[in-house]
PDB file of C-alpha atoms in Angstrom:
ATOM      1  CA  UNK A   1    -143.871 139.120  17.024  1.00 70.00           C
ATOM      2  CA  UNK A   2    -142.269 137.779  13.955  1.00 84.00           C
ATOM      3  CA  UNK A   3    -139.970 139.796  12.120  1.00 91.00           C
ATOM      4  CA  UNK A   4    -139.214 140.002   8.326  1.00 94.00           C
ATOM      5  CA  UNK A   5    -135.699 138.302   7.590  1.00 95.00           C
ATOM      6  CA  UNK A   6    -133.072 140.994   6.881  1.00 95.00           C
ATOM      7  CA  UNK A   7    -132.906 139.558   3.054  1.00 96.00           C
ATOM      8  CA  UNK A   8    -136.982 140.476   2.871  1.00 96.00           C
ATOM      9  CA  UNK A   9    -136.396 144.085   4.670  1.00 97.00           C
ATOM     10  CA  UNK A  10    -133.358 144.782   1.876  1.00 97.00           C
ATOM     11  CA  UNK A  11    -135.832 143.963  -1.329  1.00 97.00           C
ATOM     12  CA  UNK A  12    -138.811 146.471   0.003  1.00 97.00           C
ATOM     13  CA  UNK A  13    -136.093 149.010   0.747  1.00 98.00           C
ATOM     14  CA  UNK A  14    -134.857 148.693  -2.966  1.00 97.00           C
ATOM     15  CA  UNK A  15    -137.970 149.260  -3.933  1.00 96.00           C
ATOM     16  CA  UNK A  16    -138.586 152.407  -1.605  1.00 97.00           C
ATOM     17  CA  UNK A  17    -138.497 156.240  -3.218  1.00 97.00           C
ATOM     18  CA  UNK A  18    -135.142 157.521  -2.559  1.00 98.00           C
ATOM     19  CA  UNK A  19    -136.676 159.936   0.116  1.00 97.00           C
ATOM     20  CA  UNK A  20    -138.097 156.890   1.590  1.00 98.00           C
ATOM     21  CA  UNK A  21    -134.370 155.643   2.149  1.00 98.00           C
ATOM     22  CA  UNK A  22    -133.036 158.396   2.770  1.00 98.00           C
ATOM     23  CA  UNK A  23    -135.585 158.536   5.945  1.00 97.00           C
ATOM     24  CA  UNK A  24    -135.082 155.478   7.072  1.00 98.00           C
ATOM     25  CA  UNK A  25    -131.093 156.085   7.015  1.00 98.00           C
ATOM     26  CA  UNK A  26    -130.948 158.925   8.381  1.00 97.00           C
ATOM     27  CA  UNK A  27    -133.408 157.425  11.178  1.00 97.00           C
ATOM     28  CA  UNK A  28    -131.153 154.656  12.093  1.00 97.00           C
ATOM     29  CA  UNK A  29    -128.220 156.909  10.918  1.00 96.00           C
ATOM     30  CA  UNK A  30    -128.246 158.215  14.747  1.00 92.00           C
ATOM     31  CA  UNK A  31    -127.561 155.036  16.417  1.00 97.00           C
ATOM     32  CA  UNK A  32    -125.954 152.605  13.981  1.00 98.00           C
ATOM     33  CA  UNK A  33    -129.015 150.607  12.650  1.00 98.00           C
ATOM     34  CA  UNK A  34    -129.469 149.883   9.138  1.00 98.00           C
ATOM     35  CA  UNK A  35    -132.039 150.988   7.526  1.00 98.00           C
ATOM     36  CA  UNK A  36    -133.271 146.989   6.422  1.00 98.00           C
ATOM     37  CA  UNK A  37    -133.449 146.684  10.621  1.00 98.00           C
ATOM     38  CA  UNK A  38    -135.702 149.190  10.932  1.00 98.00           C
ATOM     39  CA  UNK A  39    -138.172 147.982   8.224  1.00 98.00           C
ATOM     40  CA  UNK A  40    -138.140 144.528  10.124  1.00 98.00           C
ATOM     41  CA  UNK A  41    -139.389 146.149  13.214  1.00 97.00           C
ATOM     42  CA  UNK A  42    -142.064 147.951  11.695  1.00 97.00           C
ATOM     43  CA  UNK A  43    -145.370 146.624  11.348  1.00 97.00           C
ATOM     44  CA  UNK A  44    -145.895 144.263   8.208  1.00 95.00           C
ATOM     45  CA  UNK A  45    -149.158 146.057   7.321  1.00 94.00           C
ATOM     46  CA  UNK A  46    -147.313 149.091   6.166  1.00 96.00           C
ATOM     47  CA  UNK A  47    -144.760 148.065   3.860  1.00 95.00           C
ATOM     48  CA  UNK A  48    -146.223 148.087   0.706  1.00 93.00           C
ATOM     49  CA  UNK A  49    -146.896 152.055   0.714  1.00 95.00           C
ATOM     50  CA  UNK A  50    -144.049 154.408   1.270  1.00 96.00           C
ATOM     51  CA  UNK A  51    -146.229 156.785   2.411  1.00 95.00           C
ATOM     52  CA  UNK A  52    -147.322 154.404   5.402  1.00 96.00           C
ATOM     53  CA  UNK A  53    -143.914 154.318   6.828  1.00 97.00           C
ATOM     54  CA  UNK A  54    -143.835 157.518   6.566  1.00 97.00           C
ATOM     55  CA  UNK A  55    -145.993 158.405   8.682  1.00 97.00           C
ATOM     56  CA  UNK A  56    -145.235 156.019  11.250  1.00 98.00           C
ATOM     57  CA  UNK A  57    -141.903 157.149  11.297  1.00 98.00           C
ATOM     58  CA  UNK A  58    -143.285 160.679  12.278  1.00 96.00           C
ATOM     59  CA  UNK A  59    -145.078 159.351  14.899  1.00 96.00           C
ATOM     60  CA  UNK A  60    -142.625 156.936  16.595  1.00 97.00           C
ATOM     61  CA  UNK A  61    -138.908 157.178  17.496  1.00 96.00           C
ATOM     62  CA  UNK A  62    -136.170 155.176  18.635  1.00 97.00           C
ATOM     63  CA  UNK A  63    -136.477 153.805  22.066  1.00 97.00           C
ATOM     64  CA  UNK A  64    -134.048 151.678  23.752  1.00 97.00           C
ATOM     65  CA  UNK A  65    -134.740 148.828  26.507  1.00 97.00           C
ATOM     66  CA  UNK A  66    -131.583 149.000  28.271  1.00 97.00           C
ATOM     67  CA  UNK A  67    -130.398 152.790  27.834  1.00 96.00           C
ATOM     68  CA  UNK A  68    -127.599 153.971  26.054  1.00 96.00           C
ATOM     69  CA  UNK A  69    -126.530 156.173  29.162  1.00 95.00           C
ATOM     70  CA  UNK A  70    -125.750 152.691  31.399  1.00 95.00           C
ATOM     71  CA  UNK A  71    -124.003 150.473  28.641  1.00 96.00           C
ATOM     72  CA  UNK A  72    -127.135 149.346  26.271  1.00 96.00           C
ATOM     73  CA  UNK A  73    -126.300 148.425  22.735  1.00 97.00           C
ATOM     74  CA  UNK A  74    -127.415 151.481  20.452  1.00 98.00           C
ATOM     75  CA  UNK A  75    -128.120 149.241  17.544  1.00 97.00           C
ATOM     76  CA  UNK A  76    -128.423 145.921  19.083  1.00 98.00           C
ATOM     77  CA  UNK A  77    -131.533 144.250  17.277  1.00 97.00           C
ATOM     78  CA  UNK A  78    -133.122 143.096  20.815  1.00 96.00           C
ATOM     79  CA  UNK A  79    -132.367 146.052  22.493  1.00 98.00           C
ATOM     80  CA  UNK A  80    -134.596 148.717  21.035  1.00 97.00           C
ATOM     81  CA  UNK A  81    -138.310 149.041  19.604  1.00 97.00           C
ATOM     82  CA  UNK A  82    -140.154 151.815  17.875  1.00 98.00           C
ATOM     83  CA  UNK A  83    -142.302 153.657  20.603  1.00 97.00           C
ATOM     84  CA  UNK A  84    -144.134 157.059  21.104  1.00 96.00           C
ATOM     85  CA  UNK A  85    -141.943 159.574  21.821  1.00 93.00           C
ATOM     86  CA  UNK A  86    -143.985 161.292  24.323  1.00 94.00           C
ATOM     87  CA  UNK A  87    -143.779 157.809  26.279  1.00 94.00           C
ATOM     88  CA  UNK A  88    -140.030 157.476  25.704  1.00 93.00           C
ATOM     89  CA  UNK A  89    -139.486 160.508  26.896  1.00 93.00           C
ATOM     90  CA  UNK A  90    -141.150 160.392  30.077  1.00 94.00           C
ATOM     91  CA  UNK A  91    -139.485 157.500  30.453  1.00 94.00           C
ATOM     92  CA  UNK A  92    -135.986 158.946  29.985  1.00 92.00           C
ATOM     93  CA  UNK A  93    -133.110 156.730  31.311  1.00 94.00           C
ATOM     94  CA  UNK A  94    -135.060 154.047  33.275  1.00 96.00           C
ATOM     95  CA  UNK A  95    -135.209 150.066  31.957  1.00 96.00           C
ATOM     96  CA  UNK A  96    -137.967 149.279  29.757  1.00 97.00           C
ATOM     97  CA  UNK A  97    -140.529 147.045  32.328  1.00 96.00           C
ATOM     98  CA  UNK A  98    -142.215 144.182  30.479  1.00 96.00           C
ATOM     99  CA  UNK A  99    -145.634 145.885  30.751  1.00 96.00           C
ATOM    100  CA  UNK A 100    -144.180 148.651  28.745  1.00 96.00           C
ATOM    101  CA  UNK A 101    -143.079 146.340  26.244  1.00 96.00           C
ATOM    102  CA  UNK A 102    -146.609 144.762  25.663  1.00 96.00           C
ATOM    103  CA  UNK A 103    -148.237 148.104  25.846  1.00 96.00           C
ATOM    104  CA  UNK A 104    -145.681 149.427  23.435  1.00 97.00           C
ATOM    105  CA  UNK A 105    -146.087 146.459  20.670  1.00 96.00           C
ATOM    106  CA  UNK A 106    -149.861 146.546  20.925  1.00 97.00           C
ATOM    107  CA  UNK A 107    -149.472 150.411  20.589  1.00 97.00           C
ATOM    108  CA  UNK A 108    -147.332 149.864  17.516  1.00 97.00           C
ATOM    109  CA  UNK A 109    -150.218 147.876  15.494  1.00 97.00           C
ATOM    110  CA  UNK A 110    -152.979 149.707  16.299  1.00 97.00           C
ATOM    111  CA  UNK A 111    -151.035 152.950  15.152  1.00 97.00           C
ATOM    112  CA  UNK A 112    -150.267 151.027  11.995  1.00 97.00           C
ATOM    113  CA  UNK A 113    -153.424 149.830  12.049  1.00 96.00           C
ATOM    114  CA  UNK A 114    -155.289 153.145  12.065  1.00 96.00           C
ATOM    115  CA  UNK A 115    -152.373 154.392   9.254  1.00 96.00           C
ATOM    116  CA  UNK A 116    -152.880 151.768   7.147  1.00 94.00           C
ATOM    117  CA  UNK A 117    -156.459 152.350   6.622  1.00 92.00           C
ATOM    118  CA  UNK A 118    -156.065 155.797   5.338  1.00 87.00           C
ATOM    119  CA  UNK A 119    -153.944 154.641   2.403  1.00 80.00           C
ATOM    120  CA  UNK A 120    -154.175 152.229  -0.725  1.00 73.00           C
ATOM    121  CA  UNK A 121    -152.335 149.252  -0.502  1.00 68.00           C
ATOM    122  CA  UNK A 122    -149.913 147.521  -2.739  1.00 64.00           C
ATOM    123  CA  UNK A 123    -147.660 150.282  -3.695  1.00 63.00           C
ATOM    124  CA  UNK A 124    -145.545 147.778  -5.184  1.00 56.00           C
TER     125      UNK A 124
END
């Protein structure tokens, strides 16, 4: 997957409603990752409506490849991935497996996907 460059993440979050940022800060608030980091991650398709991330965001949460609780980076760029929580969870404090991975990014833009085509595009 190819990911926006942080200097494209920081203009869309500029242009975000303040309770936009205020999400997305608050959302990477909890382990150190800026905001711009978590708009790189998320799929392309939804960043020009505030309302898509927004609803992505309530249907994904932080998960980490190699877990916080045996020495993973909390805000390392490589080390974590927006996931379903009810997957994370189960989960808990095993290693991501590559399978997982794939499942998880192909989860990711069909979710987006499916939000996407509820709302207008080009917010901006």
């Amino acid at each position: 997957m190819q990911f926006l460059s942080d200097i494209q993440a920081i203009k869309i979050f500029e242009f975000l409603p303040n309770s936009t940022q205020s999400r997305l800060i608050s959302r990477g608030g909890n382990y150190g990752i800026p905001a711009s980091d978590l708009l790189r991650k998320m799929p392309k398709n939804l960043l020009d409506n505030p309302e898509d991330i927004e609803q992505f965001l309530n249907i994904k949460e932080i998960s980490h490849e190699d877990p916080i609780s045996k020495g993973g980076s909390p805000n390392n760029f490589d080390n974590w991935n927006f996931e379903d929580s009810q997957t994370n969870r189960v989960r808990g404090a095993n290693q991501v497996t590559f399978e997982e991975k794939i499942y998880t990014d192909l989860d990711n833009q069909i979710d987006a996907y499916l939000i996407d085509s509820k709302t207008p595009d080009n917010y901006f």
